[in-house]
Short mmCIF file of C-alpha atoms and ligand atoms in Angstrom, two decimals:
data_model
loop_
_atom_site.label_atom_id
_atom_site.label_comp_id
_atom_site.label_asym_id
_atom_site.label_seq_id
_atom_site.Cartn_x
_atom_site.Cartn_y
_atom_site.Cartn_z
CA MET N 1 107.11 25.93 96.53
CA ASP N 2 104.70 27.94 94.83
CA THR N 3 101.40 26.67 93.03
CA GLN N 4 102.91 26.41 89.88
CA THR N 5 105.98 24.81 90.49
CA VAL N 6 104.49 21.53 92.56
CA TRP N 7 102.30 21.79 89.22
CA GLN N 8 105.00 21.20 87.71
CA LYS N 9 106.24 18.78 89.48
CA SER N 10 103.21 16.87 89.15
CA LEU N 11 102.96 17.78 85.43
CA ASP N 12 106.04 15.32 85.27
CA LYS N 13 105.40 13.06 87.50
CA ILE N 14 101.85 12.64 85.53
CA LYS N 15 104.16 12.16 81.84
CA GLN N 16 105.36 9.02 83.31
CA GLN N 17 102.02 7.68 84.27
CA ILE N 18 100.34 8.34 81.06
CA SER N 19 100.90 7.62 77.39
CA LEU N 20 102.51 10.00 75.83
CA PRO N 21 99.49 11.63 73.17
CA ASN N 22 97.15 12.21 76.16
CA PHE N 23 99.98 14.35 77.74
CA ARG N 24 99.84 16.48 75.15
CA GLY N 25 96.37 16.67 74.45
CA TRP N 26 95.12 17.34 78.01
CA PHE N 27 98.08 18.03 79.88
CA VAL N 28 100.40 20.84 78.42
CA ASN N 29 98.50 24.08 78.25
CA THR N 30 97.50 23.53 81.73
CA ARG N 31 99.29 25.36 85.20
CA GLY N 32 98.13 25.61 89.17
CA VAL N 33 96.82 28.75 89.77
CA GLY N 34 96.26 29.37 93.41
CA ILE N 35 95.69 26.78 96.69
CA VAL N 36 93.04 27.52 98.72
CA GLY N 37 92.58 25.02 102.02
CA GLN N 38 91.55 21.45 100.77
CA LYS N 39 91.60 23.50 97.10
CA PHE N 40 94.06 23.19 94.15
CA ILE N 41 93.05 24.70 91.40
CA VAL N 42 94.40 24.14 88.07
CA ALA N 43 93.75 26.67 84.95
CA VAL N 44 92.64 24.94 81.57
CA PRO N 45 92.35 25.90 77.98
CA SER N 46 89.14 24.87 77.94
CA ALA N 47 85.73 23.40 79.28
CA PHE N 48 86.73 20.39 77.32
CA ILE N 49 89.62 19.64 78.15
CA ALA N 50 88.53 20.80 81.91
CA GLU N 51 86.15 17.95 81.26
CA LYS N 52 87.70 15.21 79.85
CA LEU N 53 90.72 15.77 83.15
CA LYS N 54 88.01 15.08 85.50
CA SER N 55 86.55 12.04 83.56
CA ARG N 56 89.62 10.75 82.68
CA TYR N 57 92.36 12.03 85.39
CA LEU N 58 91.10 12.66 87.79
CA SER N 59 92.27 10.74 90.96
CA LEU N 60 95.51 10.28 89.15
CA ILE N 61 96.16 14.18 89.88
CA GLU N 62 94.88 14.21 93.10
CA SER N 63 96.87 11.05 93.82
CA VAL N 64 100.38 12.97 92.85
CA LEU N 65 99.56 16.39 94.00
CA GLU N 66 98.32 14.36 97.55
CA GLU N 67 102.03 12.95 96.90
CA PHE N 68 103.90 16.07 97.18
CA SER N 69 101.87 18.25 99.76
CA GLN N 70 100.89 15.34 102.09
CA LYS N 71 97.12 16.01 102.42
CA LYS N 72 93.35 15.91 101.22
CA VAL N 73 93.87 17.78 98.22
CA ASN N 74 90.61 18.76 95.94
CA ILE N 75 90.87 19.98 92.47
CA GLU N 76 88.82 22.29 90.68
CA PHE N 77 89.23 23.47 87.40
CA LYS N 78 88.82 27.05 85.55
CA VAL N 79 88.40 27.87 82.20
CA ASP N 80 91.33 30.15 80.88
CA PRO N 81 91.20 30.01 76.77
CA GLY N 82 94.69 32.88 77.08
CA LEU N 83 97.02 29.10 78.03
CA PHE N 84 95.49 27.86 74.85
CA SER N 85 99.14 29.01 73.92
CA LEU N 86 101.00 28.61 76.35
CA ASN N 87 104.63 26.43 76.33
CA LEU N 88 104.58 25.08 72.57
CA PRO N 89 108.15 24.43 71.20
CA GLN N 90 109.78 26.86 69.59
CA GLU N 91 110.73 26.10 66.63
CA GLU N 92 113.31 27.52 64.12
CA ILE N 93 112.36 30.10 62.00
CA PHE N 94 111.54 29.49 58.12
CA GLU N 95 110.22 31.58 56.30
CA ILE N 96 106.34 31.13 56.64
CA ALA N 97 104.56 30.18 53.31
CA ILE N 98 100.58 30.86 53.45
CA GLU N 99 99.23 29.43 50.44
CA SER N 100 96.12 31.36 48.87
CA LYS N 101 93.60 30.91 46.64
CA PRO N 102 90.56 33.46 47.16
CA SER N 103 88.37 31.15 45.52
CA ASN N 104 89.28 28.02 47.74
CA GLY N 105 89.54 29.74 50.86
CA SER N 106 92.55 30.84 51.98
CA LEU N 107 93.84 30.30 55.44
CA ASN N 108 90.61 32.18 56.22
CA PRO N 109 92.04 34.00 59.75
CA LYS N 110 88.25 33.79 60.56
CA PHE N 111 88.16 29.77 61.29
CA THR N 112 89.95 29.19 64.62
CA LEU N 113 90.22 26.02 67.39
CA GLU N 114 88.71 29.13 70.01
CA ASN N 115 85.43 29.52 68.10
CA PHE N 116 84.71 26.33 66.49
CA VAL N 117 82.05 24.53 69.08
CA VAL N 118 82.57 21.96 70.93
CA GLY N 119 80.33 19.28 71.17
CA LEU N 120 78.59 15.36 71.07
CA SER N 121 79.32 15.24 67.02
CA ASN N 122 82.55 16.33 67.23
CA ASN N 123 84.31 16.36 70.30
CA VAL N 124 86.37 12.96 69.29
CA ALA N 125 87.62 15.26 66.20
CA PHE N 126 88.08 18.80 67.79
CA ALA N 127 90.02 16.66 70.90
CA ALA N 128 92.58 15.43 68.12
CA ALA N 129 93.27 18.84 66.30
CA GLN N 130 93.89 20.68 69.54
CA ALA N 131 96.10 17.67 70.28
CA VAL N 132 98.39 18.35 66.93
CA ALA N 133 98.06 21.82 66.46
CA SER N 134 99.89 21.76 71.04
CA ASN N 135 102.40 18.89 69.27
CA PRO N 136 102.69 18.95 64.94
CA GLY N 137 103.90 16.56 63.55
CA LEU N 138 104.67 14.19 67.26
CA SER N 139 100.98 13.03 68.16
CA TYR N 140 99.43 11.66 65.19
CA ASN N 141 100.32 12.26 61.59
CA PRO N 142 97.98 12.45 59.77
CA LEU N 143 95.08 12.85 60.54
CA PHE N 144 92.56 12.30 58.74
CA ILE N 145 89.00 14.06 59.48
CA TYR N 146 86.05 13.06 57.61
CA GLY N 147 82.39 13.70 57.99
CA GLY N 148 79.27 14.80 55.69
CA VAL N 149 79.00 18.68 54.75
CA GLY N 150 79.00 21.33 56.87
CA VAL N 151 80.10 19.46 59.49
CA GLY N 152 82.79 21.84 60.56
CA LYS N 153 85.57 19.82 58.53
CA THR N 154 87.33 22.63 56.68
CA HIS N 155 86.66 24.73 60.34
CA LEU N 156 89.34 23.10 62.12
CA MET N 157 91.14 21.86 60.04
CA LEU N 158 91.85 26.01 59.55
CA GLY N 159 91.62 26.32 63.30
CA ILE N 160 95.01 24.08 63.45
CA GLY N 161 96.44 26.20 60.71
CA ASN N 162 95.46 29.43 61.97
CA PHE N 163 96.70 28.42 65.54
CA LEU N 164 99.56 27.06 64.30
CA LEU N 165 100.59 30.81 62.42
CA HIS N 166 99.43 32.35 65.42
CA GLN N 167 102.79 31.04 67.60
CA LYS N 168 104.77 32.58 65.29
CA THR N 169 107.50 29.33 64.91
CA GLY N 170 108.24 30.45 61.21
CA LYS N 171 106.63 27.23 60.18
CA LYS N 172 106.32 26.87 56.51
CA ILE N 173 102.69 25.68 56.50
CA VAL N 174 100.34 24.88 52.87
CA TYR N 175 96.40 24.94 52.95
CA CYS N 176 95.14 23.83 50.09
CA SER N 177 93.19 21.61 48.72
CA SER N 178 93.06 18.11 46.77
CA GLU N 179 91.82 20.36 43.74
CA GLN N 180 94.78 23.28 44.04
CA PHE N 181 97.12 20.18 44.92
CA MET N 182 95.55 18.39 41.01
CA ASN N 183 96.33 21.32 39.47
CA ASP N 184 99.99 22.35 40.39
CA TYR N 185 100.61 18.79 39.72
CA VAL N 186 99.65 19.40 35.99
CA ALA N 187 101.01 22.68 35.56
CA ALA N 188 104.57 21.60 36.55
CA ILE N 189 104.22 18.90 34.27
CA GLN N 190 103.17 20.51 31.67
CA ASN N 191 105.88 23.32 32.66
CA HIS N 192 108.11 20.64 33.27
CA ARG N 193 108.91 22.23 36.78
CA MET N 194 108.11 19.01 38.69
CA GLY N 195 111.92 20.55 41.27
CA ASP N 196 109.43 23.55 42.04
CA LEU N 197 106.68 21.67 42.83
CA ARG N 198 108.40 19.26 45.01
CA HIS N 199 110.31 21.61 46.72
CA LYS N 200 107.35 23.74 48.05
CA TYR N 201 105.38 20.67 48.93
CA ARG N 202 108.12 18.76 49.90
CA SER N 203 109.65 21.40 52.21
CA LEU N 204 107.23 22.09 54.38
CA ASP N 205 106.13 21.61 58.08
CA VAL N 206 102.49 21.74 58.04
CA LEU N 207 100.30 20.46 54.83
CA LEU N 208 96.62 21.01 54.93
CA VAL N 209 95.03 19.36 52.07
CA ASP N 210 91.62 19.80 51.84
CA ASP N 211 88.78 17.61 50.94
CA ILE N 212 90.78 14.45 49.74
CA GLN N 213 88.14 12.44 48.17
CA PHE N 214 88.54 14.36 44.95
CA PHE N 215 91.66 12.31 44.31
CA SER N 216 89.51 9.72 42.60
CA GLY N 217 90.74 8.66 40.49
CA ARG N 218 93.85 10.89 39.46
CA GLU N 219 96.44 8.49 39.14
CA GLY N 220 99.12 10.89 38.80
CA THR N 221 97.92 13.55 41.66
CA GLN N 222 98.35 9.82 43.31
CA GLU N 223 100.78 9.14 42.88
CA GLU N 224 102.90 12.49 43.44
CA PHE N 225 101.04 13.18 46.60
CA PHE N 226 101.99 9.65 47.98
CA HIS N 227 105.32 10.47 47.36
CA THR N 228 105.14 14.01 48.82
CA PHE N 229 103.12 12.24 52.23
CA ASN N 230 105.97 9.77 52.78
CA GLU N 231 108.51 12.30 52.85
CA LEU N 232 106.73 15.14 54.94
CA GLN N 233 106.07 12.23 57.39
CA SER N 234 110.33 10.96 57.47
CA LYS N 235 110.36 14.64 58.75
CA ASN N 236 107.94 14.54 61.93
CA SER N 237 105.94 17.16 59.54
CA GLN N 238 102.39 17.02 60.28
CA MET N 239 99.84 16.54 57.97
CA VAL N 240 95.99 17.00 58.26
CA LEU N 241 94.05 15.37 55.58
CA THR N 242 89.60 15.94 55.44
CA SER N 243 87.55 14.20 53.70
CA ASP N 244 84.16 13.80 52.89
CA ARG N 245 84.27 10.03 54.01
CA PRO N 246 86.95 7.24 55.52
CA PRO N 247 90.01 6.24 53.36
CA GLY N 248 88.63 2.81 53.21
CA GLU N 249 85.17 4.50 51.17
CA ILE N 250 87.40 6.62 48.47
CA ALA N 251 86.67 5.26 45.19
CA LYS N 252 89.62 4.75 42.88
CA LEU N 253 91.79 5.92 45.83
CA GLU N 254 95.68 3.62 45.78
CA ASP N 255 95.53 0.88 48.54
CA ARG N 256 98.97 1.98 49.65
CA LEU N 257 97.20 6.00 50.20
CA LYS N 258 94.89 4.50 51.89
CA SER N 259 97.11 2.39 54.50
CA ARG N 260 99.22 5.45 55.19
CA PHE N 261 96.07 8.16 55.91
CA GLN N 262 94.33 5.21 58.08
CA GLY N 263 97.36 4.74 59.15
CA GLY N 264 97.43 8.00 61.83
CA LEU N 265 94.10 9.27 63.38
CA MET N 266 91.16 9.28 61.51
CA VAL N 267 87.97 10.93 63.75
CA ASP N 268 84.59 11.82 62.26
CA ILE N 269 82.98 15.22 62.56
CA GLN N 270 78.62 13.41 62.73
CA PRO N 271 76.18 15.87 62.02
CA PRO N 272 75.12 18.57 65.40
CA ASP N 273 72.92 17.39 68.10
CA TYR N 274 70.35 20.46 68.91
CA ASP N 275 72.20 21.52 71.80
CA THR N 276 75.42 22.15 69.80
CA ARG N 277 73.53 23.59 66.56
CA VAL N 278 72.07 25.81 69.35
CA ALA N 279 75.51 26.42 70.84
CA ILE N 280 76.27 26.96 66.89
CA LEU N 281 73.63 29.76 65.71
CA GLN N 282 74.36 31.73 69.28
CA ALA N 283 78.26 31.57 68.90
CA LYS N 284 77.85 33.04 65.20
CA CYS N 285 75.61 35.57 66.20
CA ASN N 286 78.12 36.90 69.09
CA GLU N 287 80.92 36.73 66.58
CA ARG N 288 78.31 39.01 64.99
CA GLY N 289 77.78 41.37 67.43
CA GLU N 290 74.07 40.62 67.49
CA THR N 291 71.96 38.96 69.65
CA LEU N 292 69.01 36.81 69.07
CA PRO N 293 67.37 35.39 72.60
CA GLU N 294 67.66 31.88 73.44
CA GLU N 295 64.01 30.48 72.64
CA VAL N 296 64.19 32.06 69.15
CA LEU N 297 68.33 30.61 68.50
CA LYS N 298 66.03 27.77 69.28
CA ILE N 299 63.31 27.50 67.19
CA ILE N 300 66.30 28.48 64.23
CA ALA N 301 68.69 24.86 65.69
CA SER N 302 64.81 23.31 65.23
CA ARG N 303 64.59 23.32 61.69
CA GLU N 304 67.97 23.17 60.04
CA VAL N 305 70.39 20.34 60.80
CA ASN N 306 73.30 20.91 58.44
CA ILE N 307 74.81 23.75 59.86
CA ARG N 308 76.43 25.65 56.76
CA GLU N 309 71.93 25.66 55.86
CA LEU N 310 72.01 26.76 59.87
CA GLU N 311 74.48 29.84 59.53
CA GLY N 312 71.64 30.66 55.72
CA LYS N 313 68.95 31.55 56.82
CA LEU N 314 70.48 32.90 60.89
CA ILE N 315 72.05 35.41 58.79
CA GLN N 316 68.17 35.83 56.93
CA ILE N 317 67.09 36.43 59.48
CA LEU N 318 69.30 39.11 61.34
CA GLN N 319 68.68 40.84 57.85
CA GLY N 320 65.51 40.81 57.62
CA LEU N 321 64.97 41.97 61.05
CA LYS N 322 67.06 45.03 60.39
CA THR N 323 65.09 46.16 57.83
CA LYS N 324 61.44 46.16 58.38
CA ASN N 325 63.52 47.51 61.73
CA LEU N 326 61.66 43.84 64.37
CA GLU N 327 62.16 43.22 67.43
CA PRO N 328 63.62 39.77 67.78
CA THR N 329 60.66 37.55 68.65
CA PRO N 330 59.53 33.48 67.75
CA GLU N 331 56.44 35.34 65.52
CA ASN N 332 58.22 38.01 63.88
CA ILE N 333 61.08 35.71 63.24
CA THR N 334 58.31 32.52 61.27
CA PRO N 335 57.77 34.54 58.41
CA PHE N 336 61.53 33.48 57.81
CA LEU N 337 62.21 30.26 58.97
CA GLY N 338 60.34 28.70 55.39
CA THR N 339 58.77 25.64 54.80
CA ASN N 340 60.20 23.14 56.90
CA PRO N 341 57.77 21.82 59.39
CA PRO N 342 59.15 22.86 63.39
CA GLN N 343 60.40 20.37 65.43
CA LYS N 344 59.04 19.59 68.30
CA LEU N 345 61.17 21.14 71.46
CA GLN N 346 59.48 20.53 74.01
CA MET N 347 59.94 16.60 74.86
CA ASP N 348 58.29 14.39 77.64
CA TYR N 349 59.31 11.38 79.19
CA LYS N 350 57.02 8.44 76.38
CA LYS N 351 58.91 10.15 73.69
CA ILE N 352 62.47 9.39 75.20
CA ILE N 353 61.76 5.91 76.00
CA SER N 354 59.83 5.89 72.60
CA SER N 355 63.00 6.40 70.63
CA ILE N 356 65.61 4.40 72.37
CA CYS N 357 63.46 1.87 72.04
CA ASP N 358 63.54 2.60 68.45
CA TYR N 359 66.71 2.75 68.24
CA PHE N 360 67.06 -0.34 69.68
CA ALA N 361 64.74 -2.12 68.49
CA LEU N 362 62.42 -3.51 71.46
CA SER N 363 59.25 -3.14 73.20
CA ASN N 364 58.49 -0.94 75.75
CA LYS N 365 58.16 -3.59 78.08
CA ASP N 366 61.29 -4.96 77.59
CA LEU N 367 62.74 -1.73 78.20
CA ILE N 368 60.99 -0.44 81.24
CA GLY N 369 59.31 -3.92 82.35
CA PRO N 370 61.62 -6.34 85.47
CA ARG N 371 63.48 -8.31 82.54
CA ARG N 372 67.58 -8.61 82.82
CA HIS N 373 69.57 -9.26 80.56
CA LYS N 374 72.59 -8.33 78.98
CA GLU N 375 71.16 -6.33 75.93
CA LEU N 376 68.94 -4.46 78.53
CA VAL N 377 71.52 -2.49 80.61
CA LEU N 378 72.96 0.05 77.84
CA PRO N 379 69.31 1.26 76.57
CA ARG N 380 67.83 1.16 80.01
CA GLN N 381 71.30 3.28 80.56
CA ILE N 382 70.75 5.97 78.46
CA LEU N 383 67.38 6.14 79.24
CA MET N 384 68.67 6.78 83.46
CA TYR N 385 70.71 9.81 81.92
CA LEU N 386 68.96 11.13 79.29
CA PHE N 387 65.42 11.36 81.44
CA SER N 388 68.82 13.17 84.41
CA GLU N 389 70.14 14.90 81.30
CA GLU N 390 66.78 16.53 78.95
CA LEU N 391 64.10 16.24 81.91
CA LYS N 392 65.75 16.74 85.29
CA PHE N 393 64.17 13.53 86.67
CA THR N 394 65.18 13.18 90.03
CA VAL N 395 66.51 9.95 89.88
CA GLU N 396 63.63 8.19 92.22
CA LYS N 397 61.56 9.75 90.02
CA THR N 398 63.27 7.91 86.61
CA GLY N 399 63.41 4.56 88.78
CA GLN N 400 60.09 4.71 89.53
CA ILE N 401 59.24 4.83 85.88
CA LEU N 402 61.32 2.32 85.39
CA GLY N 403 59.79 -0.26 87.42
CA GLY N 404 60.40 0.68 90.42
CA ARG N 405 64.46 0.05 90.05
CA ASP N 406 66.80 1.42 93.22
CA HIS N 407 67.43 5.22 92.68
CA THR N 408 71.03 3.85 93.29
CA THR N 409 70.83 2.12 89.87
CA VAL N 410 69.44 5.31 88.01
CA MET N 411 72.79 7.03 89.41
CA HIS N 412 75.21 4.21 88.25
CA GLY N 413 73.82 4.09 84.78
CA ARG N 414 73.22 8.35 84.72
CA ASP N 415 77.19 8.06 85.96
CA LYS N 416 78.48 5.12 83.78
CA ILE N 417 76.80 6.70 80.17
CA LYS N 418 78.40 10.30 81.41
CA GLU N 419 81.63 8.71 81.04
CA LEU N 420 80.97 7.40 78.18
CA VAL N 421 79.47 9.93 76.86
CA ILE N 422 83.19 11.48 76.26
CA LYS N 423 85.53 8.62 74.96
CA ASP N 424 83.19 6.53 73.48
CA ARG N 425 82.40 7.16 69.64
CA GLU N 426 79.52 4.82 69.94
CA VAL N 427 77.90 6.08 72.62
CA GLN N 428 78.05 9.11 71.03
CA LYS N 429 76.48 8.08 67.74
CA LEU N 430 73.30 6.58 69.60
CA LEU N 431 72.82 10.13 71.75
CA ILE N 432 73.27 12.11 68.86
CA ASP N 433 71.06 9.63 66.68
CA VAL N 434 68.37 8.84 69.86
CA ARG N 435 68.04 13.38 70.02
CA ASN N 436 67.51 14.27 66.82
CA LYS N 437 64.68 11.41 66.77
CA LEU N 438 63.64 13.33 69.72
CA SER N 439 62.99 16.77 68.02
CA THR N 440 61.30 15.51 65.07
P1 ADP G 501 82.50 21.00 55.65
O1 ADP G 501 83.95 21.16 55.64
O2 ADP G 501 83.13 19.35 56.94
O3 ADP G 501 81.83 20.65 54.16
P2 ADP G 501 83.19 23.15 57.55
O4 ADP G 501 83.80 23.39 58.32
O5 ADP G 501 83.09 24.87 55.78
O6 ADP G 501 81.99 22.35 57.02
O7 ADP G 501 81.67 23.92 57.37
C1 ADP G 501 80.83 24.92 57.64
C2 ADP G 501 80.65 26.37 57.86
O8 ADP G 501 79.61 25.98 59.45
C3 ADP G 501 81.39 27.60 57.92
O9 ADP G 501 80.63 28.76 58.82
C4 ADP G 501 82.20 27.01 60.21
O10 ADP G 501 82.34 27.32 60.64
C5 ADP G 501 81.06 26.02 60.69
N1 ADP G 501 80.69 25.22 62.08
C6 ADP G 501 80.73 23.99 61.00
N2 ADP G 501 81.10 23.34 62.85
C7 ADP G 501 81.12 25.27 63.26
C8 ADP G 501 81.44 23.86 65.01
N3 ADP G 501 81.55 23.55 65.36
N4 ADP G 501 81.73 25.89 65.71
C9 ADP G 501 81.07 26.67 64.85
N5 ADP G 501 81.46 26.67 63.67
C10 ADP G 501 80.76 25.67 63.24
MG1 MG G 502 84.89 22.00 53.91
#
């Protein structure tokens, strides 16, 4: 059997053992690409998926493969972004309709899933977007993405749209802002063309509606959207909605719409933590064919939290350096940084301790002292994790700082958080918060 056949057979087995959305989300675009000794190499479309497979499914995968090959197997993951578009179900050919109003940003090809930088603040939303893009209408419907200004909601939604568009399956896809839907509705009433409106929206395969919070108080529009929603959902057409807040918090939104929106998958995007901001700046530089030294990117990332402003600053700096013909050094970019106070980048362990204490409202003595209490377990594990991740402390050293705790306890705590960080929303939020406190 060649490698891919072995892998395919393993996938069939795995599929029986996990839920369908999980299978679609994590396994669909993978391939078996090589066997070297005990090593079985699996190609996956992104590092994020590799992480997820490693943390959640490694033992399952290994046991299934071992069953087939009758020997011990170690899995190695290899990232191949080209796989992103493999194995997707081919749909019937429809005419592709892309609604584009320049003012609202059409299905702008610039925003893709590939160039969406995944970090702690958005990885859950990204995974959901991937699942939806791989199986529109069948994994989560609707997908409801919410979060503050500039955190990447529109980017992610357009990423799904562009991904599906590039499948060339002929799906009818419409991206619109909620205002656009509203305007269409009002115009249809005025011109007695409700039939056209219904035909336009209810015949879609994919409907992406941005900033749905603006439906607030628009009763007629809500009524029309409710029926559109039901119709699309009943034929498994994928809907993706974004909002600046969860459905339950949108004022003057009919309960029946709230409950429809809540009935799919709701995911939030948090403001990016420092590491993600650096990675986003790096990506934006690359897209422009520019390079800035990491030390400079780090300085910029330390001054702004909002991604839009970060991008603005980056462009300003790139242009400024060019016009003045300056090297991209920390000194040379200083005049462009504005008045935001520089944030300290160097972390010391005391600062980590105090920010964890702040977050959990504990005293230093509670956190690093000998007291054993259930409530102290998580804060200490967070400490173990951050000491290891941020400061590269050895487990022995961390154990010492924690009043002589055993290094195996530290290892366990660190690994526990490593595990939680990819699946537990609360832990993610907490880490973002603690990390942001650290960089101020
Ligand atoms: P929102 O719709 O949440 O207000 P946008 O999607 O418009 O935010 O994002 C604002 C800007 O930030 C866009 O240029 C977008 O490309 C960029 N951006 C946001 N998040 C990311 C990310 N994770 N990776 C790359 N770019 C991002
Ligand atoms: Mg937006």
